[in-house]
Amino acid sequence: MPVFKRVLLKLSGESLMGQNSFGLDPSVISKYAQEIKTIVDLGVEVAVVIGGGNIYRGMNESETGIERAHGDYMGMLATVINGMAMQAMLEKLGVYTRLQSAIKMEQVAEPYIRRRAIRHLEKHRVVIFGAGTGNPYFTTDTAGSLRAVEINADVILKGTRVDGIYTADPEKDPTATKYETITYKECLEKNLRVMDLTAFTLCMENNIPIIVFDMNKNENLKRVVMGEKVGTLVK
Ligand code: UDP
């Protein structure tokens, strides 16, 4: 039996690049869709927030010459492209989905309506939240935390390329060890960057646990929802 009834899965845009240096790798999206289907089949209600960093990041005005807020809107549109790709792959597998966008674009996505999103989840449709929070100066991690709070998710599952939170960067420091569980407070004190501070604070203030885990390992997502000790739990 799954230990969670409703989860919010946060995937970074960059993870969708696979081996490419830009854009989407269909084989990665297809694999992630398969992993998501596995937990939908277990009866878990799944909401997904995907980043946009594989296509556009608005934050580096000095490099692009594009004003921060303007670039941030471009970044939010990028997340919709990723959301549409994920939607297509999920539906190919027979999973019912809805894409809701925080920026209105009715030809491709429903507008974000909280109560409607919850209704879709109750009907076991995967709800993909696109366009971040709809506001510049935020990240999709913050969008993930915000939506998780709004829909009363039991947990945020942050799928990454590493298998949890370490005492130091494991790629640079061979003595780094992994935390199985850690408190919000310890993360802040030790300056472990699980998410940006806005996103992290939202989780902490609303007591939403975060599980950081390796999304690239087969069936890891399923293990997480079955309550196995995978990755790091922040609570
Ligand atoms: N973004 C934004 N507001 C939001 C979410 C995202 O302005 O609520 C913009 C921001 O420019 C960000 C880009 O969209 O750099 C892509 O999102 P993010 O960097 O979070 O993607 P990820 O790192 O997960 O790929």
PDB file of C-alpha atoms and ligand atoms in Angstrom:
ATOM      1  CA  MET A   1       0.000   0.000   0.000  1.00  0.00           C
ATOM      2  CA  PRO A   2       1.270   3.481  -0.833  1.00  0.00           C
ATOM      3  CA  VAL A   3       1.980   5.650   2.217  1.00  0.00           C
ATOM      4  CA  PHE A   4       0.852   8.835   0.456  1.00  0.00           C
ATOM      5  CA  LYS A   5      -2.578   9.633  -0.915  1.00  0.00           C
ATOM      6  CA  ARG A   6      -1.653  12.773  -2.837  1.00  0.00           C
ATOM      7  CA  VAL A   7       1.822  13.831  -3.943  1.00  0.00           C
ATOM      8  CA  LEU A   8       3.360  16.725  -5.777  1.00  0.00           C
ATOM      9  CA  LEU A   9       6.249  15.668  -7.970  1.00  0.00           C
ATOM     10  CA  LYS A  10       8.744  18.382  -8.845  1.00  0.00           C
ATOM     11  CA  LEU A  11      11.015  17.740 -11.808  1.00  0.00           C
ATOM     12  CA  SER A  12      13.646  20.171 -12.982  1.00  0.00           C
ATOM     13  CA  GLY A  13      13.596  21.267 -16.582  1.00  0.00           C
ATOM     14  CA  GLU A  14      17.252  20.349 -16.854  1.00  0.00           C
ATOM     15  CA  SER A  15      16.575  16.722 -16.038  1.00  0.00           C
ATOM     16  CA  LEU A  16      14.513  16.503 -19.244  1.00  0.00           C
ATOM     17  CA  MET A  17      17.573  17.272 -21.380  1.00  0.00           C
ATOM     18  CA  GLY A  18      19.079  13.841 -20.799  1.00  0.00           C
ATOM     19  CA  GLN A  19      22.479  13.806 -22.511  1.00  0.00           C
ATOM     20  CA  ASN A  20      21.616  16.875 -24.595  1.00  0.00           C
ATOM     21  CA  SER A  21      22.779  20.343 -23.622  1.00  0.00           C
ATOM     22  CA  PHE A  22      19.463  21.976 -24.458  1.00  0.00           C
ATOM     23  CA  GLY A  23      15.807  21.148 -24.901  1.00  0.00           C
ATOM     24  CA  LEU A  24      13.986  17.878 -24.499  1.00  0.00           C
ATOM     25  CA  ASP A  25      15.132  14.289 -24.709  1.00  0.00           C
ATOM     26  CA  PRO A  26      11.996  12.286 -25.586  1.00  0.00           C
ATOM     27  CA  SER A  27      13.449   9.105 -24.105  1.00  0.00           C
ATOM     28  CA  VAL A  28      13.834  10.792 -20.693  1.00  0.00           C
ATOM     29  CA  ILE A  29      10.301  12.206 -20.710  1.00  0.00           C
ATOM     30  CA  SER A  30       8.960   8.865 -21.776  1.00  0.00           C
ATOM     31  CA  LYS A  31      10.808   7.135 -18.940  1.00  0.00           C
ATOM     32  CA  TYR A  32       9.557   9.640 -16.377  1.00  0.00           C
ATOM     33  CA  ALA A  33       6.014   9.235 -17.717  1.00  0.00           C
ATOM     34  CA  GLN A  34       6.334   5.491 -17.211  1.00  0.00           C
ATOM     35  CA  GLU A  35       7.500   6.030 -13.619  1.00  0.00           C
ATOM     36  CA  ILE A  36       4.550   8.337 -12.981  1.00  0.00           C
ATOM     37  CA  LYS A  37       2.127   5.817 -14.470  1.00  0.00           C
ATOM     38  CA  THR A  38       3.399   3.205 -12.034  1.00  0.00           C
ATOM     39  CA  ILE A  39       2.319   5.266  -9.029  1.00  0.00           C
ATOM     40  CA  VAL A  40      -0.949   6.355 -10.646  1.00  0.00           C
ATOM     41  CA  ASP A  41      -1.721   2.659 -11.061  1.00  0.00           C
ATOM     42  CA  LEU A  42      -1.163   2.231  -7.319  1.00  0.00           C
ATOM     43  CA  GLY A  43      -3.957   4.735  -6.724  1.00  0.00           C
ATOM     44  CA  VAL A  44      -1.787   7.700  -5.755  1.00  0.00           C
ATOM     45  CA  GLU A  45      -3.086  11.133  -6.774  1.00  0.00           C
ATOM     46  CA  VAL A  46      -0.309  12.874  -8.645  1.00  0.00           C
ATOM     47  CA  ALA A  47       0.324  16.532  -9.406  1.00  0.00           C
ATOM     48  CA  VAL A  48       3.434  17.515 -11.338  1.00  0.00           C
ATOM     49  CA  VAL A  49       5.412  20.733 -11.577  1.00  0.00           C
ATOM     50  CA  ILE A  50       8.153  20.832 -14.185  1.00  0.00           C
ATOM     51  CA  GLY A  51      10.845  23.485 -14.465  1.00  0.00           C
ATOM     52  CA  GLY A  52      11.941  25.228 -17.621  1.00  0.00           C
ATOM     53  CA  GLY A  53      15.699  25.518 -17.238  1.00  0.00           C
ATOM     54  CA  ASN A  54      16.310  23.192 -20.213  1.00  0.00           C
ATOM     55  CA  ILE A  55      14.793  25.831 -22.498  1.00  0.00           C
ATOM     56  CA  TYR A  56      15.032  29.196 -20.828  1.00  0.00           C
ATOM     57  CA  ARG A  57      15.983  30.717 -17.511  1.00  0.00           C
ATOM     58  CA  GLY A  58      15.034  34.334 -17.034  1.00  0.00           C
ATOM     59  CA  MET A  59      17.421  35.141 -14.266  1.00  0.00           C
ATOM     60  CA  ASN A  60      20.604  36.155 -16.021  1.00  0.00           C
ATOM     61  CA  GLU A  61      19.858  39.588 -17.356  1.00  0.00           C
ATOM     62  CA  SER A  62      23.551  40.455 -17.610  1.00  0.00           C
ATOM     63  CA  GLU A  63      24.144  37.607 -20.071  1.00  0.00           C
ATOM     64  CA  THR A  64      21.008  37.902 -22.170  1.00  0.00           C
ATOM     65  CA  GLY A  65      20.412  41.631 -22.117  1.00  0.00           C
ATOM     66  CA  ILE A  66      16.772  40.807 -21.520  1.00  0.00           C
ATOM     67  CA  GLU A  67      15.148  42.480 -18.549  1.00  0.00           C
ATOM     68  CA  ARG A  68      14.700  40.103 -15.611  1.00  0.00           C
ATOM     69  CA  ALA A  69      10.905  40.154 -15.389  1.00  0.00           C
ATOM     70  CA  HIS A  70      10.535  39.780 -19.157  1.00  0.00           C
ATOM     71  CA  GLY A  71      12.942  36.862 -19.183  1.00  0.00           C
ATOM     72  CA  ASP A  72      11.116  35.273 -16.269  1.00  0.00           C
ATOM     73  CA  TYR A  73       7.917  35.255 -18.300  1.00  0.00           C
ATOM     74  CA  MET A  74       9.851  33.550 -21.094  1.00  0.00           C
ATOM     75  CA  GLY A  75      11.005  30.986 -18.551  1.00  0.00           C
ATOM     76  CA  MET A  76       7.439  30.383 -17.429  1.00  0.00           C
ATOM     77  CA  LEU A  77       6.378  29.750 -21.025  1.00  0.00           C
ATOM     78  CA  ALA A  78       9.206  27.223 -21.296  1.00  0.00           C
ATOM     79  CA  THR A  79       7.671  25.230 -18.443  1.00  0.00           C
ATOM     80  CA  VAL A  80       4.448  24.966 -20.442  1.00  0.00           C
ATOM     81  CA  ILE A  81       6.337  23.386 -23.343  1.00  0.00           C
ATOM     82  CA  ASN A  82       7.774  20.832 -20.930  1.00  0.00           C
ATOM     83  CA  GLY A  83       4.344  20.275 -19.407  1.00  0.00           C
ATOM     84  CA  MET A  84       2.832  19.645 -22.819  1.00  0.00           C
ATOM     85  CA  ALA A  85       5.568  17.148 -23.618  1.00  0.00           C
ATOM     86  CA  MET A  86       4.944  15.292 -20.358  1.00  0.00           C
ATOM     87  CA  GLN A  87       1.199  15.365 -20.980  1.00  0.00           C
ATOM     88  CA  ALA A  88       1.656  13.813 -24.432  1.00  0.00           C
ATOM     89  CA  MET A  89       3.887  11.040 -23.078  1.00  0.00           C
ATOM     90  CA  LEU A  90       1.529  10.235 -20.200  1.00  0.00           C
ATOM     91  CA  GLU A  91      -1.494  10.072 -22.474  1.00  0.00           C
ATOM     92  CA  LYS A  92       0.380   7.776 -24.818  1.00  0.00           C
ATOM     93  CA  LEU A  93       0.554   5.387 -21.871  1.00  0.00           C
ATOM     94  CA  GLY A  94      -3.177   5.731 -21.264  1.00  0.00           C
ATOM     95  CA  VAL A  95      -2.886   8.013 -18.226  1.00  0.00           C
ATOM     96  CA  TYR A  96      -5.533  10.740 -18.043  1.00  0.00           C
ATOM     97  CA  THR A  97      -4.044  14.177 -17.587  1.00  0.00           C
ATOM     98  CA  ARG A  98      -4.886  17.841 -17.355  1.00  0.00           C
ATOM     99  CA  LEU A  99      -2.468  20.693 -17.889  1.00  0.00           C
ATOM    100  CA  GLN A 100      -3.256  23.840 -15.936  1.00  0.00           C
ATOM    101  CA  SER A 101      -1.368  27.028 -16.642  1.00  0.00           C
ATOM    102  CA  ALA A 102      -0.791  29.961 -14.310  1.00  0.00           C
ATOM    103  CA  ILE A 103      -0.646  32.160 -17.426  1.00  0.00           C
ATOM    104  CA  LYS A 104      -3.793  31.981 -19.512  1.00  0.00           C
ATOM    105  CA  MET A 105      -3.412  30.151 -22.790  1.00  0.00           C
ATOM    106  CA  GLU A 106      -6.716  28.488 -23.298  1.00  0.00           C
ATOM    107  CA  GLN A 107      -5.919  26.758 -26.578  1.00  0.00           C
ATOM    108  CA  VAL A 108      -3.345  24.546 -24.908  1.00  0.00           C
ATOM    109  CA  ALA A 109      -4.100  24.436 -21.186  1.00  0.00           C
ATOM    110  CA  GLU A 110      -6.825  25.032 -18.661  1.00  0.00           C
ATOM    111  CA  PRO A 111      -6.309  28.097 -16.527  1.00  0.00           C
ATOM    112  CA  TYR A 112      -5.122  27.277 -13.022  1.00  0.00           C
ATOM    113  CA  ILE A 113      -8.206  26.873 -10.850  1.00  0.00           C
ATOM    114  CA  ARG A 114      -7.455  25.343  -7.485  1.00  0.00           C
ATOM    115  CA  ARG A 115     -10.765  23.633  -6.866  1.00  0.00           C
ATOM    116  CA  ARG A 116     -10.796  22.235 -10.354  1.00  0.00           C
ATOM    117  CA  ALA A 117      -7.295  20.880  -9.945  1.00  0.00           C
ATOM    118  CA  ILE A 118      -8.374  19.101  -6.771  1.00  0.00           C
ATOM    119  CA  ARG A 119     -11.403  17.645  -8.559  1.00  0.00           C
ATOM    120  CA  HIS A 120      -9.159  16.288 -11.323  1.00  0.00           C
ATOM    121  CA  LEU A 121      -6.906  14.706  -8.705  1.00  0.00           C
ATOM    122  CA  GLU A 122      -9.868  13.080  -7.004  1.00  0.00           C
ATOM    123  CA  LYS A 123     -10.739  11.576 -10.364  1.00  0.00           C
ATOM    124  CA  HIS A 124      -7.182  10.236 -10.586  1.00  0.00           C
ATOM    125  CA  ARG A 125      -6.105  12.453 -13.430  1.00  0.00           C
ATOM    126  CA  VAL A 126      -2.513  13.581 -13.327  1.00  0.00           C
ATOM    127  CA  VAL A 127      -2.552  17.361 -13.044  1.00  0.00           C
ATOM    128  CA  ILE A 128       0.458  19.139 -14.515  1.00  0.00           C
ATOM    129  CA  PHE A 129       0.894  22.704 -13.340  1.00  0.00           C
ATOM    130  CA  GLY A 130       2.543  24.873 -15.993  1.00  0.00           C
ATOM    131  CA  ALA A 131       3.848  28.457 -16.061  1.00  0.00           C
ATOM    132  CA  GLY A 132       5.195  28.321 -12.522  1.00  0.00           C
ATOM    133  CA  THR A 133       3.436  30.656 -10.120  1.00  0.00           C
ATOM    134  CA  GLY A 134       2.514  33.024 -12.955  1.00  0.00           C
ATOM    135  CA  ASN A 135       4.772  35.656 -11.395  1.00  0.00           C
ATOM    136  CA  PRO A 136       8.300  36.722 -12.276  1.00  0.00           C
ATOM    137  CA  TYR A 137      11.015  36.614  -9.575  1.00  0.00           C
ATOM    138  CA  PHE A 138       9.942  33.145  -8.492  1.00  0.00           C
ATOM    139  CA  THR A 139      11.134  29.663  -9.377  1.00  0.00           C
ATOM    140  CA  THR A 140       9.355  26.472 -10.230  1.00  0.00           C
ATOM    141  CA  ASP A 141      10.470  25.089  -6.854  1.00  0.00           C
ATOM    142  CA  THR A 142       8.362  27.824  -5.304  1.00  0.00           C
ATOM    143  CA  ALA A 143       5.533  26.987  -7.695  1.00  0.00           C
ATOM    144  CA  GLY A 144       5.825  23.370  -6.556  1.00  0.00           C
ATOM    145  CA  SER A 145       5.689  24.302  -2.865  1.00  0.00           C
ATOM    146  CA  LEU A 146       2.802  26.699  -3.402  1.00  0.00           C
ATOM    147  CA  ARG A 147       0.714  24.229  -5.377  1.00  0.00           C
ATOM    148  CA  ALA A 148       1.516  21.444  -2.917  1.00  0.00           C
ATOM    149  CA  VAL A 149       0.180  23.577  -0.081  1.00  0.00           C
ATOM    150  CA  GLU A 150      -2.864  24.636  -2.080  1.00  0.00           C
ATOM    151  CA  ILE A 151      -3.908  21.115  -3.039  1.00  0.00           C
ATOM    152  CA  ASN A 152      -3.089  19.677   0.397  1.00  0.00           C
ATOM    153  CA  ALA A 153      -0.455  17.320  -0.913  1.00  0.00           C
ATOM    154  CA  ASP A 154       0.980  14.925   1.664  1.00  0.00           C
ATOM    155  CA  VAL A 155       4.519  15.446   0.430  1.00  0.00           C
ATOM    156  CA  ILE A 156       6.696  17.082  -2.195  1.00  0.00           C
ATOM    157  CA  LEU A 157       8.773  14.585  -4.117  1.00  0.00           C
ATOM    158  CA  LYS A 158      11.756  16.349  -5.575  1.00  0.00           C
ATOM    159  CA  GLY A 159      13.132  14.171  -8.314  1.00  0.00           C
ATOM    160  CA  THR A 160      16.763  15.003  -9.026  1.00  0.00           C
ATOM    161  CA  ARG A 161      19.945  13.486 -10.391  1.00  0.00           C
ATOM    162  CA  VAL A 162      21.395  12.812  -6.938  1.00  0.00           C
ATOM    163  CA  ASP A 163      19.970  10.347  -4.468  1.00  0.00           C
ATOM    164  CA  GLY A 164      19.423  12.740  -1.582  1.00  0.00           C
ATOM    165  CA  ILE A 165      20.875  15.510   0.529  1.00  0.00           C
ATOM    166  CA  TYR A 166      24.540  15.206   1.506  1.00  0.00           C
ATOM    167  CA  THR A 167      26.701  16.838   4.157  1.00  0.00           C
ATOM    168  CA  ALA A 168      28.694  18.334   1.263  1.00  0.00           C
ATOM    169  CA  ASP A 169      28.669  18.117  -2.540  1.00  0.00           C
ATOM    170  CA  PRO A 170      29.362  14.397  -3.148  1.00  0.00           C
ATOM    171  CA  GLU A 171      30.855  15.180  -6.561  1.00  0.00           C
ATOM    172  CA  LYS A 172      33.517  17.386  -4.946  1.00  0.00           C
ATOM    173  CA  ASP A 173      33.963  15.884  -1.497  1.00  0.00           C
ATOM    174  CA  PRO A 174      34.448  12.086  -1.285  1.00  0.00           C
ATOM    175  CA  THR A 175      33.837  12.109   2.486  1.00  0.00           C
ATOM    176  CA  ALA A 176      30.323  13.524   2.058  1.00  0.00           C
ATOM    177  CA  THR A 177      27.602  11.390   3.602  1.00  0.00           C
ATOM    178  CA  LYS A 178      23.892  11.269   2.914  1.00  0.00           C
ATOM    179  CA  TYR A 179      21.168  12.241   5.369  1.00  0.00           C
ATOM    180  CA  GLU A 180      18.287   9.796   5.665  1.00  0.00           C
ATOM    181  CA  THR A 181      16.216  12.352   7.539  1.00  0.00           C
ATOM    182  CA  ILE A 182      16.882  15.955   8.326  1.00  0.00           C
ATOM    183  CA  THR A 183      14.842  18.772   9.824  1.00  0.00           C
ATOM    184  CA  TYR A 184      13.979  22.013   8.049  1.00  0.00           C
ATOM    185  CA  LYS A 185      15.949  23.855  10.691  1.00  0.00           C
ATOM    186  CA  GLU A 186      19.115  21.803  10.163  1.00  0.00           C
ATOM    187  CA  CYS A 187      18.924  22.430   6.418  1.00  0.00           C
ATOM    188  CA  LEU A 188      18.804  26.160   7.051  1.00  0.00           C
ATOM    189  CA  GLU A 189      21.546  26.118   9.681  1.00  0.00           C
ATOM    190  CA  LYS A 190      23.858  24.033   7.519  1.00  0.00           C
ATOM    191  CA  ASN A 191      22.921  26.047   4.436  1.00  0.00           C
ATOM    192  CA  LEU A 192      22.032  22.900   2.472  1.00  0.00           C
ATOM    193  CA  ARG A 193      20.342  24.158  -0.628  1.00  0.00           C
ATOM    194  CA  VAL A 194      17.421  21.799  -1.024  1.00  0.00           C
ATOM    195  CA  MET A 195      15.338  24.446  -2.752  1.00  0.00           C
ATOM    196  CA  ASP A 196      15.531  28.219  -2.916  1.00  0.00           C
ATOM    197  CA  LEU A 197      14.580  29.916   0.333  1.00  0.00           C
ATOM    198  CA  THR A 198      11.141  31.080  -0.744  1.00  0.00           C
ATOM    199  CA  ALA A 199      10.175  27.556  -1.760  1.00  0.00           C
ATOM    200  CA  PHE A 200      11.765  26.021   1.313  1.00  0.00           C
ATOM    201  CA  THR A 201      10.111  28.455   3.734  1.00  0.00           C
ATOM    202  CA  LEU A 202       6.683  27.724   2.282  1.00  0.00           C
ATOM    203  CA  CYS A 203       7.171  24.022   2.944  1.00  0.00           C
ATOM    204  CA  MET A 204       8.484  24.601   6.438  1.00  0.00           C
ATOM    205  CA  GLU A 205       5.711  26.993   7.462  1.00  0.00           C
ATOM    206  CA  ASN A 206       3.044  24.644   6.187  1.00  0.00           C
ATOM    207  CA  ASN A 207       4.696  21.468   7.411  1.00  0.00           C
ATOM    208  CA  ILE A 208       4.906  19.778   4.062  1.00  0.00           C
ATOM    209  CA  PRO A 209       7.660  17.167   4.067  1.00  0.00           C
ATOM    210  CA  ILE A 210      10.063  17.055   1.139  1.00  0.00           C
ATOM    211  CA  ILE A 211      11.686  13.907  -0.165  1.00  0.00           C
ATOM    212  CA  VAL A 212      14.726  14.428  -2.367  1.00  0.00           C
ATOM    213  CA  PHE A 213      15.471  11.346  -4.440  1.00  0.00           C
ATOM    214  CA  ASP A 214      17.103  10.139  -7.654  1.00  0.00           C
ATOM    215  CA  MET A 215      14.447  10.197 -10.352  1.00  0.00           C
ATOM    216  CA  ASN A 216      16.699   8.426 -12.851  1.00  0.00           C
ATOM    217  CA  LYS A 217      16.856   5.149 -10.984  1.00  0.00           C
ATOM    218  CA  ASN A 218      14.251   2.666 -12.176  1.00  0.00           C
ATOM    219  CA  GLU A 219      11.172   2.377  -9.971  1.00  0.00           C
ATOM    220  CA  ASN A 220      12.589   4.799  -7.393  1.00  0.00           C
ATOM    221  CA  LEU A 221       9.459   6.932  -7.488  1.00  0.00           C
ATOM    222  CA  LYS A 222       7.404   3.860  -6.718  1.00  0.00           C
ATOM    223  CA  ARG A 223       9.703   2.932  -3.824  1.00  0.00           C
ATOM    224  CA  VAL A 224       9.306   6.403  -2.389  1.00  0.00           C
ATOM    225  CA  VAL A 225       5.506   6.282  -2.408  1.00  0.00           C
ATOM    226  CA  MET A 226       5.588   2.767  -0.947  1.00  0.00           C
ATOM    227  CA  GLY A 227       7.416   4.222   2.034  1.00  0.00           C
ATOM    228  CA  GLU A 228      10.809   2.658   1.403  1.00  0.00           C
ATOM    229  CA  LYS A 229      13.806   4.592   2.701  1.00  0.00           C
ATOM    230  CA  VAL A 230      14.886   6.202  -0.524  1.00  0.00           C
ATOM    231  CA  GLY A 231      16.627   9.571  -0.748  1.00  0.00           C
ATOM    232  CA  THR A 232      16.433  12.126   2.046  1.00  0.00           C
ATOM    233  CA  LEU A 233      13.335  13.139   3.963  1.00  0.00           C
ATOM    234  CA  VAL A 234      13.107  16.734   5.159  1.00  0.00           C
ATOM    235  CA  LYS A 235      10.493  17.293   7.823  1.00  0.00           C
TER     236      LYS A 235
HETATM  237  N1  UDP B   1       9.846  31.373 -13.483  1.00  0.00           N
HETATM  238  C1  UDP B   1       9.236  32.513 -12.958  1.00  0.00           C
HETATM  239  N2  UDP B   1       8.236  32.361 -12.041  1.00  0.00           N
HETATM  240  C2  UDP B   1       7.820  31.149 -11.581  1.00  0.00           C
HETATM  241  C3  UDP B   1       8.475  30.000 -12.087  1.00  0.00           C
HETATM  242  C4  UDP B   1       9.481  30.138 -13.032  1.00  0.00           C
HETATM  243  O1  UDP B   1       9.562  33.621 -13.332  1.00  0.00           O
HETATM  244  O2  UDP B   1       6.902  31.092 -10.754  1.00  0.00           O
HETATM  245  C5  UDP B   1      10.875  31.523 -14.558  1.00  0.00           C
HETATM  246  C6  UDP B   1      12.271  31.857 -14.057  1.00  0.00           C
HETATM  247  O3  UDP B   1      12.863  32.733 -14.993  1.00  0.00           O
HETATM  248  C7  UDP B   1      12.979  30.521 -14.084  1.00  0.00           C
HETATM  249  C8  UDP B   1      12.378  29.860 -15.302  1.00  0.00           C
HETATM  250  O4  UDP B   1      11.008  30.288 -15.254  1.00  0.00           O
HETATM  251  O5  UDP B   1      14.370  30.680 -14.240  1.00  0.00           O
HETATM  252  C9  UDP B   1      12.458  28.353 -15.320  1.00  0.00           C
HETATM  253  O6  UDP B   1      12.140  27.788 -14.072  1.00  0.00           O
HETATM  254  P1  UDP B   1      13.241  27.110 -13.104  1.00  0.00           P
HETATM  255  O7  UDP B   1      14.534  27.847 -13.219  1.00  0.00           O
HETATM  256  O8  UDP B   1      12.633  26.999 -11.769  1.00  0.00           O
HETATM  257  O9  UDP B   1      13.376  25.686 -13.779  1.00  0.00           O
HETATM  258  P2  UDP B   1      14.294  24.422 -13.357  1.00  0.00           P
HETATM  259  O10 UDP B   1      15.504  24.937 -12.653  1.00  0.00           O
HETATM  260  O11 UDP B   1      13.461  23.566 -12.455  1.00  0.00           O
HETATM  261  O12 UDP B   1      14.565  23.763 -14.649  1.00  0.00           O
END
